[in-house]
PDB file of C-alpha atoms in Angstrom:
ATOM      1  CA  MET A  19       0.000   0.000   0.000  1.00 54.00           C
ATOM      2  CA  THR A  20       1.383   3.402  -1.016  1.00 74.00           C
ATOM      3  CA  LYS A  21       1.556   6.373   1.320  1.00 77.00           C
ATOM      4  CA  ALA A  22      -1.248   8.102  -0.592  1.00 77.00           C
ATOM      5  CA  LYS A  23      -3.586   5.112  -0.199  1.00 79.00           C
ATOM      6  CA  LEU A  24      -2.654   4.809   3.482  1.00 83.00           C
ATOM      7  CA  TYR A  25      -3.442   8.492   4.015  1.00 82.00           C
ATOM      8  CA  LEU A  26      -6.774   8.223   2.191  1.00 81.00           C
ATOM      9  CA  ALA A  27      -7.718   5.114   4.187  1.00 84.00           C
ATOM     10  CA  LEU A  28      -6.869   6.876   7.462  1.00 87.00           C
ATOM     11  CA  GLN A  29      -8.869   9.927   6.441  1.00 86.00           C
ATOM     12  CA  ALA A  30     -11.864   7.732   5.557  1.00 87.00           C
ATOM     13  CA  VAL A  31     -11.702   5.955   8.935  1.00 89.00           C
ATOM     14  CA  VAL A  32     -11.557   9.282  10.774  1.00 89.00           C
ATOM     15  CA  CYS A  33     -14.526  10.659   8.815  1.00 89.00           C
ATOM     16  CA  ILE A  34     -16.645   7.546   9.429  1.00 89.00           C
ATOM     17  CA  ALA A  35     -15.789   7.504  13.139  1.00 90.00           C
ATOM     18  CA  LEU A  36     -16.547  11.216  13.438  1.00 90.00           C
ATOM     19  CA  ALA A  37     -19.912  10.845  11.689  1.00 88.00           C
ATOM     20  CA  ALA A  38     -20.869   7.926  13.950  1.00 86.00           C
ATOM     21  CA  LEU A  39     -19.860   9.763  17.144  1.00 88.00           C
ATOM     22  CA  LEU A  40     -21.678  12.939  16.116  1.00 87.00           C
ATOM     23  CA  SER A  41     -24.830  10.926  15.350  1.00 84.00           C
ATOM     24  CA  VAL A  42     -24.717   9.183  18.727  1.00 83.00           C
ATOM     25  CA  SER A  43     -24.110  12.508  20.483  1.00 86.00           C
ATOM     26  CA  ALA A  44     -27.034  14.169  18.696  1.00 83.00           C
ATOM     27  CA  ILE A  45     -29.367  11.328  19.690  1.00 80.00           C
ATOM     28  CA  SER A  46     -28.129  11.469  23.295  1.00 82.00           C
ATOM     29  CA  ILE A  47     -28.631  15.241  23.482  1.00 83.00           C
ATOM     30  CA  CYS A  48     -32.156  14.914  22.101  1.00 79.00           C
ATOM     31  CA  ARG A  49     -33.013  12.099  24.489  1.00 77.00           C
ATOM     32  CA  GLU A  50     -31.684  13.865  27.583  1.00 81.00           C
ATOM     33  CA  GLY A  51     -33.254  17.156  26.512  1.00 79.00           C
ATOM     34  CA  SER A  52     -36.643  15.526  25.955  1.00 75.00           C
ATOM     35  CA  ALA A  53     -36.534  13.955  29.409  1.00 77.00           C
ATOM     36  CA  ARG A  54     -35.595  17.296  30.943  1.00 77.00           C
ATOM     37  CA  LYS A  55     -38.332  19.092  29.015  1.00 75.00           C
ATOM     38  CA  ALA A  56     -40.903  16.558  30.192  1.00 73.00           C
ATOM     39  CA  GLU A  57     -40.122  17.537  33.791  1.00 78.00           C
ATOM     40  CA  GLN A  58     -39.743  21.249  33.063  1.00 78.00           C
ATOM     41  CA  PRO A  59     -41.765  22.279  29.971  1.00 75.00           C
ATOM     42  CA  MET A  60     -40.048  25.673  29.729  1.00 77.00           C
ATOM     43  CA  GLU A  61     -36.626  24.072  29.297  1.00 75.00           C
ATOM     44  CA  SER A  62     -35.031  23.766  25.861  1.00 79.00           C
ATOM     45  CA  VAL A  63     -34.087  20.395  24.411  1.00 74.00           C
ATOM     46  CA  TYR A  64     -30.856  21.677  22.883  1.00 76.00           C
ATOM     47  CA  THR A  65     -28.775  23.887  25.143  1.00 80.00           C
ATOM     48  CA  PRO A  66     -25.237  25.222  24.624  1.00 83.00           C
ATOM     49  CA  GLN A  67     -24.100  23.402  27.749  1.00 84.00           C
ATOM     50  CA  ALA A  68     -25.415  20.040  26.533  1.00 83.00           C
ATOM     51  CA  VAL A  69     -23.891  20.477  23.082  1.00 83.00           C
ATOM     52  CA  ALA A  70     -20.542  21.560  24.515  1.00 85.00           C
ATOM     53  CA  GLY A  71     -20.512  18.659  26.956  1.00 87.00           C
ATOM     54  CA  ARG A  72     -21.126  16.129  24.207  1.00 84.00           C
ATOM     55  CA  PHE A  73     -18.762  17.734  21.699  1.00 86.00           C
ATOM     56  CA  ALA A  74     -15.788  18.040  24.064  1.00 88.00           C
ATOM     57  CA  PRO A  75     -14.792  14.324  23.925  1.00 88.00           C
ATOM     58  CA  ILE A  76     -15.135  14.344  20.123  1.00 89.00           C
ATOM     59  CA  ALA A  77     -13.200  17.583  19.578  1.00 89.00           C
ATOM     60  CA  PRO A  78      -9.728  15.929  19.324  1.00 90.00           C
ATOM     61  CA  LEU A  79     -10.959  13.599  16.576  1.00 89.00           C
ATOM     62  CA  PHE A  80     -12.648  16.522  14.810  1.00 89.00           C
ATOM     63  CA  PHE A  81      -9.490  18.622  14.802  1.00 90.00           C
ATOM     64  CA  ALA A  82      -7.455  15.578  13.767  1.00 89.00           C
ATOM     65  CA  GLY A  83      -9.707  15.244  10.722  1.00 88.00           C
ATOM     66  CA  ILE A  84      -9.247  18.930   9.927  1.00 90.00           C
ATOM     67  CA  GLY A  85      -5.484  18.498  10.282  1.00 89.00           C
ATOM     68  CA  LEU A  86      -5.481  15.512   7.952  1.00 86.00           C
ATOM     69  CA  LEU A  87      -7.463  17.476   5.391  1.00 85.00           C
ATOM     70  CA  ILE A  88      -5.078  20.437   5.516  1.00 88.00           C
ATOM     71  CA  ALA A  89      -2.026  18.154   5.351  1.00 85.00           C
ATOM     72  CA  GLY A  90      -3.438  16.331   2.347  1.00 82.00           C
ATOM     73  CA  LEU A  91      -4.140  19.586   0.513  1.00 82.00           C
ATOM     74  CA  ALA A  92      -0.679  20.930   1.331  1.00 84.00           C
ATOM     75  CA  LEU A  93       1.110  17.757   0.205  1.00 79.00           C
ATOM     76  CA  GLY A  94      -1.084  17.344  -2.861  1.00 79.00           C
ATOM     77  CA  VAL A  95      -2.279  13.865  -1.901  1.00 76.00           C
ATOM     78  CA  ARG A  96      -5.094  12.688  -4.149  1.00 72.00           C
ATOM     79  CA  ASP A  97      -6.693   9.484  -5.344  1.00 65.00           C
ATOM     80  CA  GLU A  98      -5.019   8.622  -8.637  1.00 65.00           C
ATOM     81  CA  GLY A  99      -8.017   6.595  -9.744  1.00 61.00           C
ATOM     82  CA  ALA A 100     -10.582   9.322  -9.036  1.00 57.00           C
ATOM     83  CA  ASP A 101     -10.627  10.521 -12.664  1.00 62.00           C
ATOM     84  CA  LYS A 102     -10.601   7.031 -14.156  1.00 62.00           C
ATOM     85  CA  PRO A 103     -13.843   5.287 -15.126  1.00 58.00           C
ATOM     86  CA  VAL A 104     -15.134   2.780 -12.631  1.00 56.00           C
ATOM     87  CA  LYS A 105     -14.558  -0.819 -13.676  1.00 64.00           C
ATOM     88  CA  ASP A 106     -17.836  -2.680 -14.037  1.00 67.00           C
ATOM     89  CA  ALA A 107     -17.095  -6.288 -13.100  1.00 71.00           C
ATOM     90  CA  GLU A 108     -20.556  -7.436 -14.213  1.00 73.00           C
ATOM     91  CA  LEU A 109     -20.145  -5.813 -17.654  1.00 73.00           C
ATOM     92  CA  MET A 110     -16.732  -7.400 -18.189  1.00 77.00           C
ATOM     93  CA  TRP A 111     -18.162 -10.731 -17.051  1.00 77.00           C
ATOM     94  CA  ASP A 112     -21.028 -10.478 -19.531  1.00 77.00           C
ATOM     95  CA  ILE A 113     -18.739  -9.562 -22.438  1.00 78.00           C
ATOM     96  CA  VAL A 114     -16.195 -12.314 -21.834  1.00 80.00           C
ATOM     97  CA  VAL A 115     -18.341 -15.155 -20.488  1.00 79.00           C
ATOM     98  CA  SER A 116     -20.956 -14.795 -23.216  1.00 78.00           C
ATOM     99  CA  SER A 117     -18.307 -15.674 -25.829  1.00 79.00           C
ATOM    100  CA  VAL A 118     -17.257 -18.935 -24.182  1.00 81.00           C
ATOM    101  CA  ALA A 119     -18.673 -22.014 -25.897  1.00 79.00           C
ATOM    102  CA  GLN A 120     -18.176 -24.411 -22.972  1.00 84.00           C
ATOM    103  CA  PRO A 121     -17.621 -23.185 -19.373  1.00 85.00           C
ATOM    104  CA  SER A 122     -14.500 -24.526 -17.696  1.00 86.00           C
ATOM    105  CA  PRO A 123     -14.529 -26.196 -14.242  1.00 89.00           C
ATOM    106  CA  ASP A 124     -13.015 -23.026 -12.725  1.00 89.00           C
ATOM    107  CA  MET A 125     -15.851 -20.964 -14.187  1.00 87.00           C
ATOM    108  CA  LEU A 126     -18.491 -23.343 -12.842  1.00 89.00           C
ATOM    109  CA  ALA A 127     -16.882 -23.324  -9.396  1.00 91.00           C
ATOM    110  CA  ALA A 128     -16.872 -19.518  -9.382  1.00 89.00           C
ATOM    111  CA  ARG A 129     -20.561 -19.454 -10.330  1.00 89.00           C
ATOM    112  CA  ARG A 130     -21.445 -21.800  -7.484  1.00 92.00           C
ATOM    113  CA  ALA A 131     -19.518 -19.571  -5.098  1.00 92.00           C
ATOM    114  CA  GLN A 132     -21.429 -16.530  -6.380  1.00 89.00           C
ATOM    115  CA  ARG A 133     -24.777 -18.204  -5.760  1.00 91.00           C
ATOM    116  CA  ARG A 134     -23.740 -19.205  -2.257  1.00 93.00           C
ATOM    117  CA  LEU A 135     -22.535 -15.693  -1.464  1.00 91.00           C
ATOM    118  CA  ALA A 136     -25.732 -14.129  -2.827  1.00 89.00           C
ATOM    119  CA  TRP A 137     -27.895 -16.397  -0.677  1.00 91.00           C
ATOM    120  CA  ALA A 138     -25.664 -15.930   2.355  1.00 92.00           C
ATOM    121  CA  GLY A 139     -26.047 -12.143   2.119  1.00 90.00           C
ATOM    122  CA  ARG A 140     -29.828 -12.376   1.749  1.00 89.00           C
ATOM    123  CA  VAL A 141     -30.208 -14.814   4.635  1.00 92.00           C
ATOM    124  CA  ALA A 142     -27.960 -12.722   6.901  1.00 92.00           C
ATOM    125  CA  PHE A 143     -29.963  -9.593   6.060  1.00 90.00           C
ATOM    126  CA  ALA A 144     -33.256 -11.392   6.719  1.00 90.00           C
ATOM    127  CA  VAL A 145     -31.976 -12.668  10.081  1.00 92.00           C
ATOM    128  CA  CYS A 146     -30.974  -9.130  11.064  1.00 90.00           C
ATOM    129  CA  MET A 147     -34.465  -7.890  10.188  1.00 89.00           C
ATOM    130  CA  VAL A 148     -36.167 -10.397  12.509  1.00 90.00           C
ATOM    131  CA  PRO A 149     -35.448  -8.474  15.782  1.00 89.00           C
ATOM    132  CA  ILE A 150     -36.775  -5.283  14.187  1.00 86.00           C
ATOM    133  CA  LEU A 151     -39.950  -7.030  13.048  1.00 86.00           C
ATOM    134  CA  LEU A 152     -40.490  -8.604  16.468  1.00 88.00           C
ATOM    135  CA  TRP A 153     -40.034  -5.214  18.120  1.00 85.00           C
ATOM    136  CA  LEU A 154     -42.559  -3.615  15.769  1.00 81.00           C
ATOM    137  CA  LEU A 155     -45.108  -6.374  16.395  1.00 83.00           C
ATOM    138  CA  ASP A 156     -45.086  -5.796  20.180  1.00 81.00           C
ATOM    139  CA  PRO A 157     -47.810  -3.253  21.110  1.00 79.00           C
ATOM    140  CA  ASP A 158     -46.058  -2.498  24.411  1.00 80.00           C
ATOM    141  CA  HIS A 159     -43.313  -0.699  22.478  1.00 77.00           C
ATOM    142  CA  PHE A 160     -45.768   1.965  21.280  1.00 74.00           C
ATOM    143  CA  PRO A 161     -46.941   3.839  24.393  1.00 70.00           C
ATOM    144  CA  GLU A 162     -49.212   6.751  23.566  1.00 65.00           C
ATOM    145  CA  ALA A 163     -48.000   8.773  26.544  1.00 66.00           C
ATOM    146  CA  ASP A 164     -44.308   8.538  25.661  1.00 66.00           C
ATOM    147  CA  PRO A 165     -43.687   9.074  21.920  1.00 67.00           C
ATOM    148  CA  GLU A 166     -40.090  10.139  22.564  1.00 65.00           C
ATOM    149  CA  GLY A 167     -39.388   6.906  24.420  1.00 69.00           C
ATOM    150  CA  MET A 168     -40.932   4.932  21.582  1.00 74.00           C
ATOM    151  CA  PHE A 169     -38.801   6.796  19.052  1.00 73.00           C
ATOM    152  CA  PHE A 170     -35.548   6.226  20.908  1.00 74.00           C
ATOM    153  CA  GLY A 171     -36.466   2.604  21.558  1.00 78.00           C
ATOM    154  CA  LEU A 172     -37.003   2.144  17.830  1.00 78.00           C
ATOM    155  CA  LEU A 173     -33.631   3.737  17.122  1.00 77.00           C
ATOM    156  CA  ARG A 174     -31.900   1.391  19.575  1.00 81.00           C
ATOM    157  CA  VAL A 175     -33.278  -1.584  17.685  1.00 84.00           C
ATOM    158  CA  LEU A 176     -33.342  -0.220  14.148  1.00 82.00           C
ATOM    159  CA  LEU A 177     -29.882   1.309  13.830  1.00 82.00           C
ATOM    160  CA  PRO A 178     -27.636  -1.577  14.971  1.00 86.00           C
ATOM    161  CA  TRP A 179     -29.598  -4.344  13.273  1.00 88.00           C
ATOM    162  CA  SER A 180     -30.010  -2.375  10.048  1.00 87.00           C
ATOM    163  CA  ALA A 181     -26.292  -1.592  10.042  1.00 86.00           C
ATOM    164  CA  ALA A 182     -25.506  -5.274  10.623  1.00 90.00           C
ATOM    165  CA  GLY A 183     -27.834  -6.367   7.810  1.00 89.00           C
ATOM    166  CA  LEU A 184     -26.506  -3.816   5.335  1.00 88.00           C
ATOM    167  CA  GLY A 185     -22.943  -4.712   6.347  1.00 89.00           C
ATOM    168  CA  ALA A 186     -23.654  -8.370   5.637  1.00 91.00           C
ATOM    169  CA  LEU A 187     -25.072  -7.485   2.230  1.00 89.00           C
ATOM    170  CA  ALA A 188     -22.071  -5.266   1.455  1.00 89.00           C
ATOM    171  CA  ALA A 189     -19.604  -7.965   2.504  1.00 91.00           C
ATOM    172  CA  ALA A 190     -21.389 -10.608   0.436  1.00 91.00           C
ATOM    173  CA  SER A 191     -21.503  -8.238  -2.537  1.00 89.00           C
ATOM    174  CA  ALA A 192     -17.779  -7.478  -2.282  1.00 89.00           C
ATOM    175  CA  LEU A 193     -16.904 -11.176  -2.070  1.00 91.00           C
ATOM    176  CA  ARG A 194     -19.235 -11.943  -4.961  1.00 89.00           C
ATOM    177  CA  GLU A 195     -17.565  -9.270  -7.094  1.00 88.00           C
ATOM    178  CA  LYS A 196     -14.192 -10.912  -6.469  1.00 89.00           C
ATOM    179  CA  SER A 197     -15.690 -14.240  -7.512  1.00 89.00           C
ATOM    180  CA  VAL A 198     -17.047 -12.599 -10.677  1.00 88.00           C
ATOM    181  CA  LEU A 199     -13.560 -11.318 -11.476  1.00 88.00           C
ATOM    182  CA  ARG A 200     -12.140 -14.818 -10.936  1.00 89.00           C
ATOM    183  CA  GLU A 201     -14.742 -16.251 -13.298  1.00 88.00           C
ATOM    184  CA  THR A 202     -13.932 -13.556 -15.855  1.00 88.00           C
ATOM    185  CA  ARG A 203     -10.226 -14.437 -15.740  1.00 88.00           C
ATOM    186  CA  ALA A 204     -11.076 -18.122 -16.042  1.00 89.00           C
ATOM    187  CA  ALA A 205     -13.348 -17.304 -18.987  1.00 87.00           C
ATOM    188  CA  GLN A 206     -10.554 -15.366 -20.704  1.00 87.00           C
ATOM    189  CA  ALA A 207      -8.249 -18.373 -20.339  1.00 87.00           C
ATOM    190  CA  GLN A 208     -10.986 -20.700 -21.597  1.00 86.00           C
ATOM    191  CA  LEU A 209     -11.684 -18.400 -24.554  1.00 83.00           C
ATOM    192  CA  LYS A 210      -8.004 -18.428 -25.558  1.00 86.00           C
ATOM    193  CA  ALA A 211      -7.921 -22.214 -25.317  1.00 86.00           C
ATOM    194  CA  GLU A 212     -11.056 -22.511 -27.461  1.00 81.00           C
ATOM    195  CA  ARG A 213      -9.666 -20.177 -30.100  1.00 83.00           C
ATOM    196  CA  ALA A 214      -6.428 -22.138 -30.168  1.00 83.00           C
ATOM    197  CA  ALA A 215      -8.438 -25.342 -30.660  1.00 79.00           C
ATOM    198  CA  GLY A 216     -10.526 -23.778 -33.430  1.00 76.00           C
ATOM    199  CA  VAL A 217     -13.794 -23.783 -31.477  1.00 68.00           C
ATOM    200  CA  ALA A 218     -16.252 -21.128 -32.661  1.00 64.00           C
ATOM    201  CA  ALA A 219     -17.296 -18.537 -30.120  1.00 57.00           C
ATOM    202  CA  ALA A 220     -20.767 -18.784 -28.688  1.00 56.00           C
ATOM    203  CA  PRO A 221     -23.381 -16.345 -30.051  1.00 55.00           C
ATOM    204  CA  LYS A 222     -23.809 -13.164 -28.055  1.00 52.00           C
ATOM    205  CA  ARG A 223     -26.655 -13.273 -25.575  1.00 53.00           C
ATOM    206  CA  VAL A 224     -28.579 -10.437 -24.041  1.00 44.00           C
ATOM    207  CA  LYS A 225     -28.002 -10.056 -20.334  1.00 50.00           C
ATOM    208  CA  THR A 226     -31.226 -10.481 -18.386  1.00 46.00           C
ATOM    209  CA  ARG A 227     -32.174  -9.531 -14.864  1.00 45.00           C
ATOM    210  CA  GLU A 228     -32.182 -12.887 -13.097  1.00 49.00           C
ATOM    211  CA  GLY A 229     -32.764 -13.624  -9.465  1.00 52.00           C
ATOM    212  CA  THR A 230     -34.741 -10.446  -8.728  1.00 57.00           C
ATOM    213  CA  ALA A 231     -38.146 -12.049  -8.177  1.00 63.00           C
ATOM    214  CA  LEU A 232     -37.361 -13.429  -4.710  1.00 62.00           C
ATOM    215  CA  PRO A 233     -35.884 -10.182  -3.252  1.00 68.00           C
ATOM    216  CA  GLN A 234     -38.851  -8.227  -4.621  1.00 75.00           C
ATOM    217  CA  ALA A 235     -41.277 -10.709  -3.088  1.00 73.00           C
ATOM    218  CA  VAL A 236     -39.475 -10.502   0.277  1.00 73.00           C
ATOM    219  CA  VAL A 237     -39.582  -6.695   0.270  1.00 77.00           C
ATOM    220  CA  ILE A 238     -43.271  -6.657  -0.644  1.00 81.00           C
ATOM    221  CA  ALA A 239     -44.071  -9.238   2.058  1.00 77.00           C
ATOM    222  CA  LEU A 240     -42.180  -7.211   4.672  1.00 76.00           C
ATOM    223  CA  ALA A 241     -43.993  -4.038   3.604  1.00 80.00           C
ATOM    224  CA  VAL A 242     -47.384  -5.737   3.910  1.00 79.00           C
ATOM    225  CA  ALA A 243     -46.423  -7.212   7.302  1.00 75.00           C
ATOM    226  CA  LEU A 244     -45.336  -3.815   8.627  1.00 74.00           C
ATOM    227  CA  ILE A 245     -48.525  -2.169   7.361  1.00 76.00           C
ATOM    228  CA  ILE A 246     -50.620  -4.821   9.105  1.00 74.00           C
ATOM    229  CA  ALA A 247     -48.545  -4.459  12.283  1.00 71.00           C
ATOM    230  CA  GLY A 248     -49.059  -0.707  12.205  1.00 71.00           C
ATOM    231  CA  ALA A 249     -52.809  -1.128  11.804  1.00 70.00           C
ATOM    232  CA  PHE A 250     -53.012  -3.535  14.757  1.00 69.00           C
ATOM    233  CA  ASN A 251     -50.908  -1.465  17.169  1.00 67.00           C
ATOM    234  CA  GLY A 252     -52.909   1.701  16.527  1.00 69.00           C
ATOM    235  CA  SER A 253     -50.389   3.557  14.402  1.00 71.00           C
ATOM    236  CA  ALA A 254     -52.881   4.049  11.565  1.00 70.00           C
ATOM    237  CA  ARG A 255     -55.258   5.861  13.944  1.00 72.00           C
ATOM    238  CA  ASP A 256     -52.419   8.020  15.271  1.00 73.00           C
ATOM    239  CA  VAL A 257     -51.287   8.949  11.764  1.00 73.00           C
ATOM    240  CA  LEU A 258     -54.842   9.867  10.773  1.00 73.00           C
ATOM    241  CA  TYR A 259     -55.284  11.962  13.930  1.00 73.00           C
ATOM    242  CA  LYS A 260     -52.031  13.825  13.365  1.00 72.00           C
ATOM    243  CA  ALA A 261     -52.849  14.394   9.695  1.00 71.00           C
ATOM    244  CA  ILE A 262     -56.255  15.857  10.608  1.00 70.00           C
ATOM    245  CA  THR A 263     -54.676  18.041  13.313  1.00 72.00           C
ATOM    246  CA  ILE A 264     -51.972  19.357  10.995  1.00 68.00           C
ATOM    247  CA  CYS A 265     -54.468  20.099   8.206  1.00 63.00           C
ATOM    248  CA  THR A 266     -56.877  21.938  10.476  1.00 62.00           C
ATOM    249  CA  GLU A 267     -54.034  23.949  12.019  1.00 60.00           C
ATOM    250  CA  CYS A 268     -52.705  24.901   8.603  1.00 63.00           C
ATOM    251  CA  VAL A 269     -56.043  26.379   7.505  1.00 59.00           C
ATOM    252  CA  GLY A 270     -56.563  28.052  10.872  1.00 55.00           C
ATOM    253  CA  LEU A 271     -59.321  25.821  12.204  1.00 52.00           C
ATOM    254  CA  GLY A 272     -57.358  24.146  15.021  1.00 47.00           C
TER     255      GLY A 272
END
């Protein structure tokens, strides 16, 4: 790894860590301020003291990020591949593999690995969604007298499990892309061998969208389940009440 790539990786880690800490601090300030406002209605949720108290531990990381940015600009560090077109592994795969008359064992092994990785990512994401669904189906998590508590409780469940599910999908996608590249290289070798043996290339085929029916069905089923859960726990009534209240206030009737 070159010094430029090491610098860019360090800068990315600092930015991600800073964004995560600022998000957690903002949620904590809002939660503590809401609890304080519930006891003393004249109090403000966001106060300079609360913001300063939460920002103080993060300040060194913030200034470190600013320092890294200034140092990178001064030294002229930049991503050399920023101006280059992004390599589309799927496009290269389609161009090369579609010309192969007979897939090689290495190509078939790579395809099996891709299917396993795709299913592993989907299953891991579905497993991570189960705790969120169970939380949403419990009416006790939706107290009418404490909407702030309900909101923060939802965040405590939604954020970590959603991050875990999306991380699993991203990891499976990255591993699958590497497998696609391996299959492409195997297809290039197979294509050279076929040309050397005088085998005619296979006719070009149009790439189709395969394997999308199941994810679409899962998303639709989850949407329907959440709508039904919302209707049973009283959320539909609350949304209707708030919509009526907002509309009447807007036209001056409330």
